[in-house]
Amino acid sequence: GMTSQPSMGAIVAAVQGTDIDTGVDLEELASINSYWEGVRGVYRPFESGQMSGSSDVYVNEIPGGQYTNMLYQSKQLGLEAEWSNVKKSYAAANRLCGDIPKVTPSSKVVGDLAQFMVANGLTEKDVHDQAETLNFPTSVVEYFQGYLGVPPHGFPEPLRSKIIKGRTIGGTDSTSFSGRPGAELPPVDFGSVKKTLTEKWGGIVRDCDVMSSVMYPAVFEDWLEKRVEFGKSAVQNLPTRNFIRGMERDEEIVVPVSDGLDLTVKLINVGEPDSEGLVTVDFELNGSSRRIRVKDASAESTTVTREKAKEGVVGHVGASMQSVVVETRVRSGDEVKAGDPLVVLSAMKMETLVTAPKDGKVEMVYVTDGDAVAQGDLLVIIE
C-alpha cells in the first residue's frame, strides 16, 4: 500500500456489493493481515521510513520498489536532506541515459547517476559539459559501454563518447561492446569452476554453487567467507529476527546444528565496550555457563579528519561522495596516464573507479584499503 501497489483489503472493500465483487471475505483477510503485521516487525531494521504513497513517481518515473530502496540508500550516503533533489535528479539522469526502460539493473544505473549528481552538486548541463573528467559510478560507465545492451533509442551522443573515452573493457582494447555483450563472452568451463571451488573451499560443491560463483563471484565469495567465519549453522539456521537484531537478555533460542542435534542458547548479559571496543558476553549453551569477548561493531570509532582535495588543482584527486576505499591501485612514485585507475570506492553497493585526471607521477596516496572517506577527501596527488 505504499509506492508499489494498494492493499488487497482496500480493493476488496471498494468493490464489495458491486458487479465486480471479488467474493473474498474481509474477515478472513483480517486474520492474514494480522499474521503479516507480525512478520513485518521482524524486518523493521530494513524499513526505509517511507510513511505514505507518493504520486510524484509519475513525474520522476522512479519504480516503486526502487523508491524505498533509494530513500534508504540516500540516508546512508548523507543525502537525506537532499531527497527531493535526488528525485528530481533521477528524472534528469534518466534523460541523460536516453529515457530508458527502468528495471533492474538499468534502474540502478539511473539511481546511481542521480545520487552522484546530487552529491557533487551537478546539473544535467554540468554532466554534459564535464563528462570527460568526472569519475562516474562504475554502473554508469558500464551502461554506456554497453554492458546492459543497447537501449531502445540508442545511446545519447556525444555524451556516451565522452564518458567512455579512455575507459577500455577489461581484457580488450575496446571502449564499448558492438552488440549484445553476452554474445562476446567466452564459453564457461563449469567443470573447471567446480574444481576451483572445491579446492579452495572443500566440501560438496553443488551445481547451484557453481552458477552463483559464475554470475555473482564477489557476492558468493563473501557468503562463503561468512560461513567459514561464523559457521554454516550460524548463517543458515539462526532465527531471522535474531540474525538481524541479536538476542535480548534472558532470551533463549534453539539452533539446529544437524539432524537430531540442537543447541539451546540463552543470553545472560552483555557488558560495556572496553578501551579496545571489546564486550564481555555471558550466555548459557545447553545449560552450561560460557563467557566470551567479542568486538562491538556498534562501538564508536575514532573520527579521522582528512585533508580535502583543493578545488581547481587538477592533480588533487578527491572522493566524489561518502564511501569506503575498496582498493588502491597505485603507489607513490608510480607514473600514470590520464584515465588510469587510481582508487576503487564503494558506497551502498555503488562502486566508483577513480581515474587519473592527467598524465604525471603519483606524489602521494592518502588512503589505504578499508578507509572511510567523506566527499571531497583527498585520495591521491599527481605531480
Short mmCIF file of C-alpha atoms in Angstrom, two decimals:
data_model
loop_
_atom_site.label_atom_id
_atom_site.label_comp_id
_atom_site.label_asym_id
_atom_site.label_seq_id
_atom_site.Cartn_x
_atom_site.Cartn_y
_atom_site.Cartn_z
CA GLY A 1 0.00 0.00 0.00
CA MET A 2 2.93 2.41 -0.47
CA THR A 3 4.70 3.16 -3.76
CA SER A 4 4.17 -0.22 -5.47
CA GLN A 5 0.53 -1.21 -5.06
CA PRO A 6 -2.66 -0.63 -3.00
CA SER A 7 -3.56 -3.12 -0.28
CA MET A 8 -5.75 -6.06 -1.26
CA GLY A 9 -8.17 -5.30 1.56
CA ALA A 10 -8.81 -1.80 0.18
CA ILE A 11 -9.66 -3.20 -3.26
CA VAL A 12 -11.93 -5.94 -1.84
CA ALA A 13 -13.82 -3.43 0.30
CA ALA A 14 -14.11 -0.87 -2.52
CA VAL A 15 -15.85 -3.25 -4.92
CA GLN A 16 -17.91 -5.15 -2.34
CA GLY A 17 -21.59 -5.29 -3.34
CA THR A 18 -20.88 -4.20 -6.91
CA ASP A 19 -20.90 -6.12 -10.18
CA ILE A 20 -17.21 -6.81 -9.75
CA ASP A 21 -17.42 -8.02 -6.12
CA THR A 22 -14.38 -10.27 -5.56
CA GLY A 23 -16.24 -12.65 -3.24
CA VAL A 24 -13.32 -12.53 -0.80
CA ASP A 25 -14.28 -12.44 2.92
CA LEU A 26 -12.85 -9.33 4.62
CA GLU A 27 -12.77 -11.09 8.00
CA GLU A 28 -10.57 -13.83 6.56
CA LEU A 29 -8.31 -11.15 5.11
CA ALA A 30 -8.06 -9.54 8.56
CA SER A 31 -6.50 -12.71 10.02
CA ILE A 32 -3.96 -12.79 7.19
CA ASN A 33 -3.16 -9.11 7.81
CA SER A 34 -2.53 -9.84 11.48
CA TYR A 35 -0.04 -12.55 10.58
CA TRP A 36 1.90 -10.33 8.17
CA GLU A 37 1.91 -7.41 10.60
CA GLY A 38 3.88 -9.64 12.95
CA VAL A 39 6.24 -10.76 10.18
CA ARG A 40 6.84 -7.16 9.13
CA GLY A 41 8.10 -6.38 12.63
CA VAL A 42 10.93 -8.86 12.09
CA TYR A 43 12.15 -6.85 9.13
CA ARG A 44 11.75 -3.44 10.76
CA PRO A 45 15.54 -2.82 10.68
CA PHE A 46 15.23 -2.65 6.89
CA GLU A 47 12.32 -0.19 6.83
CA SER A 48 13.09 2.88 4.72
CA GLY A 49 10.99 5.34 6.70
CA GLN A 50 8.52 5.84 3.85
CA MET A 51 5.21 6.52 5.61
CA SER A 52 2.84 7.21 2.72
CA GLY A 53 2.35 6.83 -1.01
CA SER A 54 4.00 9.34 -3.36
CA SER A 55 2.34 10.49 -6.59
CA ASP A 56 5.49 12.26 -7.78
CA VAL A 57 6.63 8.91 -9.19
CA TYR A 58 4.53 9.90 -12.23
CA VAL A 59 6.96 12.79 -12.72
CA ASN A 60 10.34 11.27 -11.84
CA GLU A 61 9.45 7.72 -13.04
CA ILE A 62 11.19 6.01 -10.11
CA PRO A 63 9.96 2.39 -9.96
CA GLY A 64 8.04 1.69 -6.74
CA GLY A 65 10.41 -1.00 -5.49
CA GLN A 66 13.43 1.20 -6.12
CA TYR A 67 11.83 4.26 -4.50
CA THR A 68 12.05 2.92 -0.94
CA ASN A 69 15.44 1.28 -1.53
CA MET A 70 16.90 4.52 -2.86
CA LEU A 71 15.45 6.51 0.04
CA TYR A 72 17.32 4.24 2.46
CA GLN A 73 20.46 4.43 0.33
CA SER A 74 20.31 8.23 0.25
CA LYS A 75 20.11 8.33 4.05
CA GLN A 76 23.21 6.15 4.33
CA LEU A 77 25.04 8.42 1.88
CA GLY A 78 24.18 11.51 3.92
CA LEU A 79 21.74 12.79 1.28
CA GLU A 80 18.53 12.52 3.32
CA ALA A 81 18.08 16.31 3.40
CA GLU A 82 18.51 16.32 -0.39
CA TRP A 83 15.88 13.64 -1.06
CA SER A 84 13.64 15.98 -3.09
CA ASN A 85 16.66 16.88 -5.25
CA VAL A 86 17.57 13.20 -5.63
CA LYS A 87 14.10 12.55 -7.06
CA LYS A 88 14.37 15.48 -9.47
CA SER A 89 17.86 14.36 -10.47
CA TYR A 90 16.52 10.86 -11.15
CA ALA A 91 14.40 12.30 -13.96
CA ALA A 92 17.42 14.23 -15.26
CA ALA A 93 19.62 11.11 -15.03
CA ASN A 94 17.02 9.17 -16.98
CA ARG A 95 17.16 11.75 -19.76
CA LEU A 96 20.98 11.61 -19.74
CA CYS A 97 20.82 7.83 -20.17
CA GLY A 98 18.43 8.17 -23.12
CA ASP A 99 15.00 7.81 -21.43
CA ILE A 100 15.34 4.08 -20.90
CA PRO A 101 13.07 1.31 -19.52
CA LYS A 102 13.90 1.28 -15.79
CA VAL A 103 14.06 -2.25 -14.41
CA THR A 104 16.87 -3.99 -12.56
CA PRO A 105 19.69 -3.40 -13.39
CA SER A 106 19.03 -0.36 -15.63
CA SER A 107 17.08 1.39 -12.84
CA LYS A 108 20.14 1.11 -10.58
CA VAL A 109 22.23 2.90 -13.22
CA VAL A 110 19.79 5.83 -13.24
CA GLY A 111 19.61 5.87 -9.43
CA ASP A 112 23.39 5.78 -9.06
CA LEU A 113 23.79 8.65 -11.52
CA ALA A 114 21.09 10.70 -9.76
CA GLN A 115 22.74 10.37 -6.33
CA PHE A 116 26.16 11.05 -7.86
CA MET A 117 24.79 14.28 -9.37
CA VAL A 118 23.28 15.47 -6.07
CA ALA A 119 26.34 14.54 -4.01
CA ASN A 120 28.55 16.58 -6.35
CA GLY A 121 26.13 19.45 -6.99
CA LEU A 122 25.88 18.68 -10.72
CA THR A 123 23.12 19.76 -13.08
CA GLU A 124 22.17 17.97 -16.27
CA LYS A 125 24.19 20.55 -18.21
CA ASP A 126 27.20 20.08 -15.89
CA VAL A 127 27.24 16.36 -16.67
CA HIS A 128 27.24 17.06 -20.40
CA ASP A 129 29.99 19.68 -20.08
CA GLN A 130 32.25 17.78 -17.65
CA ALA A 131 31.63 14.18 -18.75
CA GLU A 132 35.23 13.56 -19.83
CA THR A 133 36.67 14.45 -16.41
CA LEU A 134 34.02 13.16 -13.95
CA ASN A 135 34.59 9.90 -12.05
CA PHE A 136 31.17 8.35 -12.65
CA PRO A 137 29.93 5.31 -10.70
CA THR A 138 31.09 2.09 -12.35
CA SER A 139 27.50 1.09 -13.13
CA VAL A 140 27.07 4.27 -15.20
CA VAL A 141 30.30 3.80 -17.13
CA GLU A 142 29.47 0.15 -17.87
CA TYR A 143 25.97 1.09 -19.01
CA PHE A 144 27.39 3.48 -21.61
CA GLN A 145 29.95 0.84 -22.61
CA GLY A 146 27.06 -1.46 -23.49
CA TYR A 147 27.23 -3.97 -20.64
CA LEU A 148 23.41 -3.99 -20.48
CA GLY A 149 22.95 -3.97 -24.24
CA VAL A 150 21.77 -1.14 -26.46
CA PRO A 151 18.81 0.96 -25.22
CA PRO A 152 15.69 1.21 -27.46
CA HIS A 153 16.56 4.70 -28.73
CA GLY A 154 20.31 4.15 -28.84
CA PHE A 155 22.94 5.82 -26.67
CA PRO A 156 22.82 9.62 -26.44
CA GLU A 157 25.75 11.25 -28.19
CA PRO A 158 28.15 12.93 -27.71
CA LEU A 159 27.64 12.14 -24.01
CA ARG A 160 28.36 8.45 -24.45
CA SER A 161 31.64 9.05 -26.30
CA LYS A 162 32.77 11.50 -23.61
CA ILE A 163 32.03 9.09 -20.73
CA ILE A 164 33.73 6.01 -22.20
CA LYS A 165 36.71 7.88 -23.64
CA GLY A 166 39.89 6.17 -22.46
CA ARG A 167 37.97 3.56 -20.44
CA THR A 168 38.61 0.17 -22.05
CA ILE A 169 36.71 -3.02 -21.30
CA GLY A 170 38.80 -5.46 -19.27
CA GLY A 171 40.88 -7.79 -21.43
CA THR A 172 40.24 -5.80 -24.61
CA ASP A 173 41.36 -2.64 -26.36
CA SER A 174 37.76 -1.56 -26.99
CA THR A 175 35.82 1.04 -25.00
CA SER A 176 32.41 -0.48 -25.79
CA PHE A 177 30.59 -3.59 -26.94
CA SER A 178 29.46 -3.65 -30.55
CA GLY A 179 26.22 -5.52 -29.86
CA ARG A 180 24.78 -7.84 -27.23
CA PRO A 181 27.57 -8.22 -24.65
CA GLY A 182 26.72 -11.84 -23.89
CA ALA A 183 27.48 -12.79 -27.47
CA GLU A 184 31.10 -11.77 -26.97
CA LEU A 185 31.66 -13.71 -23.74
CA PRO A 186 33.97 -16.73 -23.92
CA PRO A 187 32.41 -20.11 -23.00
CA VAL A 188 32.45 -21.00 -19.29
CA ASP A 189 34.15 -24.22 -18.27
CA PHE A 190 31.75 -25.22 -15.47
CA GLY A 191 33.84 -28.27 -14.62
CA SER A 192 36.88 -26.10 -14.06
CA VAL A 193 34.89 -23.64 -11.91
CA LYS A 194 33.59 -26.51 -9.77
CA LYS A 195 37.10 -27.91 -9.34
CA THR A 196 38.46 -24.50 -8.30
CA LEU A 197 35.66 -24.02 -5.73
CA THR A 198 36.22 -27.50 -4.32
CA GLU A 199 39.97 -26.97 -3.98
CA LYS A 200 39.53 -23.58 -2.29
CA TRP A 201 36.53 -24.22 -0.03
CA GLY A 202 36.32 -28.01 0.27
CA GLY A 203 33.12 -29.89 0.96
CA ILE A 204 30.42 -30.69 -1.56
CA VAL A 205 30.04 -28.08 -4.30
CA ARG A 206 26.56 -28.12 -5.82
CA ASP A 207 25.60 -27.07 -9.34
CA CYS A 208 23.77 -24.05 -7.89
CA ASP A 209 27.01 -23.05 -6.12
CA VAL A 210 28.83 -23.13 -9.45
CA MET A 211 26.16 -20.96 -11.07
CA SER A 212 26.24 -18.49 -8.16
CA SER A 213 30.01 -18.21 -8.44
CA VAL A 214 29.87 -17.63 -12.20
CA MET A 215 27.12 -14.98 -12.06
CA TYR A 216 27.94 -13.23 -8.76
CA PRO A 217 31.57 -14.06 -7.93
CA ALA A 218 32.14 -11.33 -5.30
CA VAL A 219 28.81 -11.88 -3.50
CA PHE A 220 29.21 -15.66 -3.49
CA GLU A 221 32.77 -15.37 -2.19
CA ASP A 222 31.60 -13.06 0.63
CA TRP A 223 28.85 -15.52 1.57
CA LEU A 224 31.32 -18.41 1.75
CA GLU A 225 33.70 -16.33 3.87
CA LYS A 226 30.86 -15.61 6.32
CA ARG A 227 30.12 -19.34 6.53
CA VAL A 228 33.76 -20.06 7.29
CA GLU A 229 33.96 -17.27 9.89
CA PHE A 230 30.69 -17.93 11.72
CA GLY A 231 29.83 -21.49 10.71
CA LYS A 232 27.14 -22.85 8.41
CA SER A 233 24.61 -23.16 11.23
CA ALA A 234 25.00 -19.53 12.34
CA VAL A 235 24.42 -18.23 8.83
CA GLN A 236 21.58 -20.55 7.80
CA ASN A 237 19.86 -21.83 10.96
CA LEU A 238 19.56 -18.83 13.27
CA PRO A 239 16.02 -17.43 13.57
CA THR A 240 15.71 -14.48 11.17
CA ARG A 241 14.94 -11.94 13.91
CA ASN A 242 17.99 -12.94 15.93
CA PHE A 243 20.24 -12.93 12.87
CA ILE A 244 19.15 -9.36 12.12
CA ARG A 245 18.72 -7.83 15.58
CA GLY A 246 20.55 -10.12 18.00
CA MET A 247 19.15 -11.55 21.25
CA GLU A 248 17.55 -9.88 24.24
CA ARG A 249 18.80 -10.54 27.79
CA ASP A 250 17.30 -13.76 29.24
CA GLU A 251 16.07 -14.76 25.77
CA GLU A 252 16.51 -18.43 24.89
CA ILE A 253 16.59 -19.85 21.36
CA VAL A 254 17.16 -23.26 19.80
CA VAL A 255 19.57 -23.53 16.86
CA PRO A 256 19.51 -26.73 14.77
CA VAL A 257 23.07 -27.83 14.01
CA SER A 258 22.48 -31.13 12.26
CA ASP A 259 19.87 -33.88 12.12
CA GLY A 260 18.92 -34.70 15.72
CA LEU A 261 21.31 -32.16 17.23
CA ASP A 262 20.10 -28.80 18.54
CA LEU A 263 21.91 -26.14 20.55
CA THR A 264 19.97 -24.24 23.21
CA VAL A 265 21.40 -20.75 23.70
CA LYS A 266 20.36 -18.31 26.44
CA LEU A 267 21.77 -14.80 26.67
CA ILE A 268 22.57 -13.77 30.25
CA ASN A 269 24.35 -10.43 29.99
CA VAL A 270 26.18 -8.09 27.59
CA GLY A 271 28.81 -5.79 29.12
CA GLU A 272 30.01 -2.36 28.02
CA PRO A 273 32.75 -1.87 25.41
CA ASP A 274 36.24 -1.51 26.89
CA SER A 275 39.01 0.74 25.57
CA GLU A 276 39.63 -1.72 22.73
CA GLY A 277 35.96 -1.89 21.77
CA LEU A 278 35.62 -5.43 23.15
CA VAL A 279 32.50 -6.54 25.03
CA THR A 280 32.14 -9.40 27.52
CA VAL A 281 29.14 -11.62 26.73
CA ASP A 282 27.78 -14.11 29.27
CA PHE A 283 25.47 -16.86 28.00
CA GLU A 284 24.40 -20.46 28.54
CA LEU A 285 24.99 -23.17 25.95
CA ASN A 286 22.88 -26.26 26.60
CA GLY A 287 22.69 -25.21 30.25
CA SER A 288 26.44 -24.65 30.72
CA SER A 289 27.69 -21.13 31.50
CA ARG A 290 30.01 -19.58 28.92
CA ARG A 291 31.81 -16.24 28.62
CA ILE A 292 33.42 -14.72 25.52
CA ARG A 293 34.79 -11.32 24.48
CA VAL A 294 33.73 -10.01 21.09
CA LYS A 295 34.26 -6.85 19.07
CA ASP A 296 31.34 -4.44 19.36
CA ALA A 297 30.61 -3.33 15.79
CA SER A 298 28.35 -0.55 17.08
CA ALA A 299 31.04 1.00 19.27
CA GLU A 300 32.02 4.47 18.14
CA SER A 301 35.29 4.57 16.29
CA THR A 302 37.77 7.39 16.37
CA THR A 303 36.82 10.09 13.84
CA VAL A 304 39.52 10.72 11.27
CA THR A 305 39.70 14.21 9.76
CA ARG A 306 41.25 14.06 6.33
CA GLU A 307 42.77 16.72 4.14
CA LYS A 308 40.46 17.94 1.39
CA ALA A 309 41.32 18.00 -2.30
CA LYS A 310 41.92 21.57 -3.46
CA GLU A 311 39.36 22.79 -5.96
CA GLY A 312 40.83 23.87 -9.26
CA VAL A 313 44.07 21.90 -8.74
CA VAL A 314 43.96 19.18 -11.41
CA GLY A 315 46.45 16.91 -9.63
CA HIS A 316 44.41 16.83 -6.42
CA VAL A 317 42.10 13.80 -6.73
CA GLY A 318 39.25 13.71 -4.22
CA ALA A 319 36.39 11.34 -3.31
CA SER A 320 33.23 12.07 -5.29
CA MET A 321 31.00 11.03 -2.40
CA GLN A 322 30.98 9.48 1.08
CA SER A 323 32.31 5.95 0.64
CA VAL A 324 34.80 3.26 1.63
CA VAL A 325 38.09 2.52 -0.12
CA VAL A 326 37.88 -0.95 -1.67
CA GLU A 327 41.26 -0.95 -3.41
CA THR A 328 44.18 1.38 -4.06
CA ARG A 329 45.78 0.65 -7.42
CA VAL A 330 48.78 3.00 -7.33
CA ARG A 331 51.67 3.81 -5.02
CA SER A 332 53.81 6.89 -4.52
CA GLY A 333 56.25 7.23 -7.39
CA ASP A 334 54.10 5.43 -9.98
CA GLU A 335 53.85 7.03 -13.43
CA VAL A 336 50.23 7.31 -14.63
CA LYS A 337 48.45 8.50 -17.74
CA ALA A 338 45.11 10.32 -17.85
CA GLY A 339 42.34 7.76 -17.35
CA ASP A 340 44.48 5.21 -15.47
CA PRO A 341 42.71 3.72 -12.40
CA LEU A 342 43.85 5.11 -9.04
CA VAL A 343 41.37 4.05 -6.34
CA VAL A 344 38.18 1.96 -6.19
CA LEU A 345 35.47 3.34 -3.87
CA SER A 346 32.22 1.74 -2.75
CA ALA A 347 29.16 3.43 -1.25
CA MET A 348 26.00 1.41 -0.56
CA LYS A 349 26.66 -1.02 -3.45
CA MET A 350 27.61 1.90 -5.70
CA GLU A 351 31.17 1.30 -6.89
CA THR A 352 33.26 4.09 -8.39
CA LEU A 353 36.60 3.78 -10.18
CA VAL A 354 38.56 6.97 -9.58
CA THR A 355 40.88 7.66 -12.50
CA ALA A 356 43.84 9.97 -13.10
CA PRO A 357 42.77 13.38 -14.45
CA LYS A 358 46.14 13.90 -16.18
CA ASP A 359 49.48 12.33 -17.04
CA GLY A 360 52.09 12.53 -14.29
CA LYS A 361 53.81 10.98 -11.31
CA VAL A 362 51.95 9.94 -8.15
CA GLU A 363 53.32 12.18 -5.42
CA MET A 364 51.30 10.75 -2.53
CA VAL A 365 48.48 8.27 -1.83
CA TYR A 366 46.47 9.37 1.20
CA VAL A 367 44.24 6.31 1.72
CA THR A 368 44.50 2.57 2.15
CA ASP A 369 42.04 -0.27 1.62
CA GLY A 370 39.18 -0.14 4.11
CA ASP A 371 39.43 3.60 4.88
CA ALA A 372 36.18 5.52 5.18
CA VAL A 373 36.22 8.81 3.29
CA ALA A 374 33.88 11.77 3.03
CA GLN A 375 33.03 13.68 -0.10
CA GLY A 376 35.98 15.82 -1.17
CA ASP A 377 38.58 13.96 0.93
CA LEU A 378 41.98 13.90 -0.75
CA LEU A 379 42.83 10.47 -2.17
CA VAL A 380 45.86 10.98 -4.40
CA ILE A 381 48.11 13.82 -5.54
CA ILE A 382 49.58 13.65 -9.03
CA GLU A 383 52.53 15.93 -9.80
#
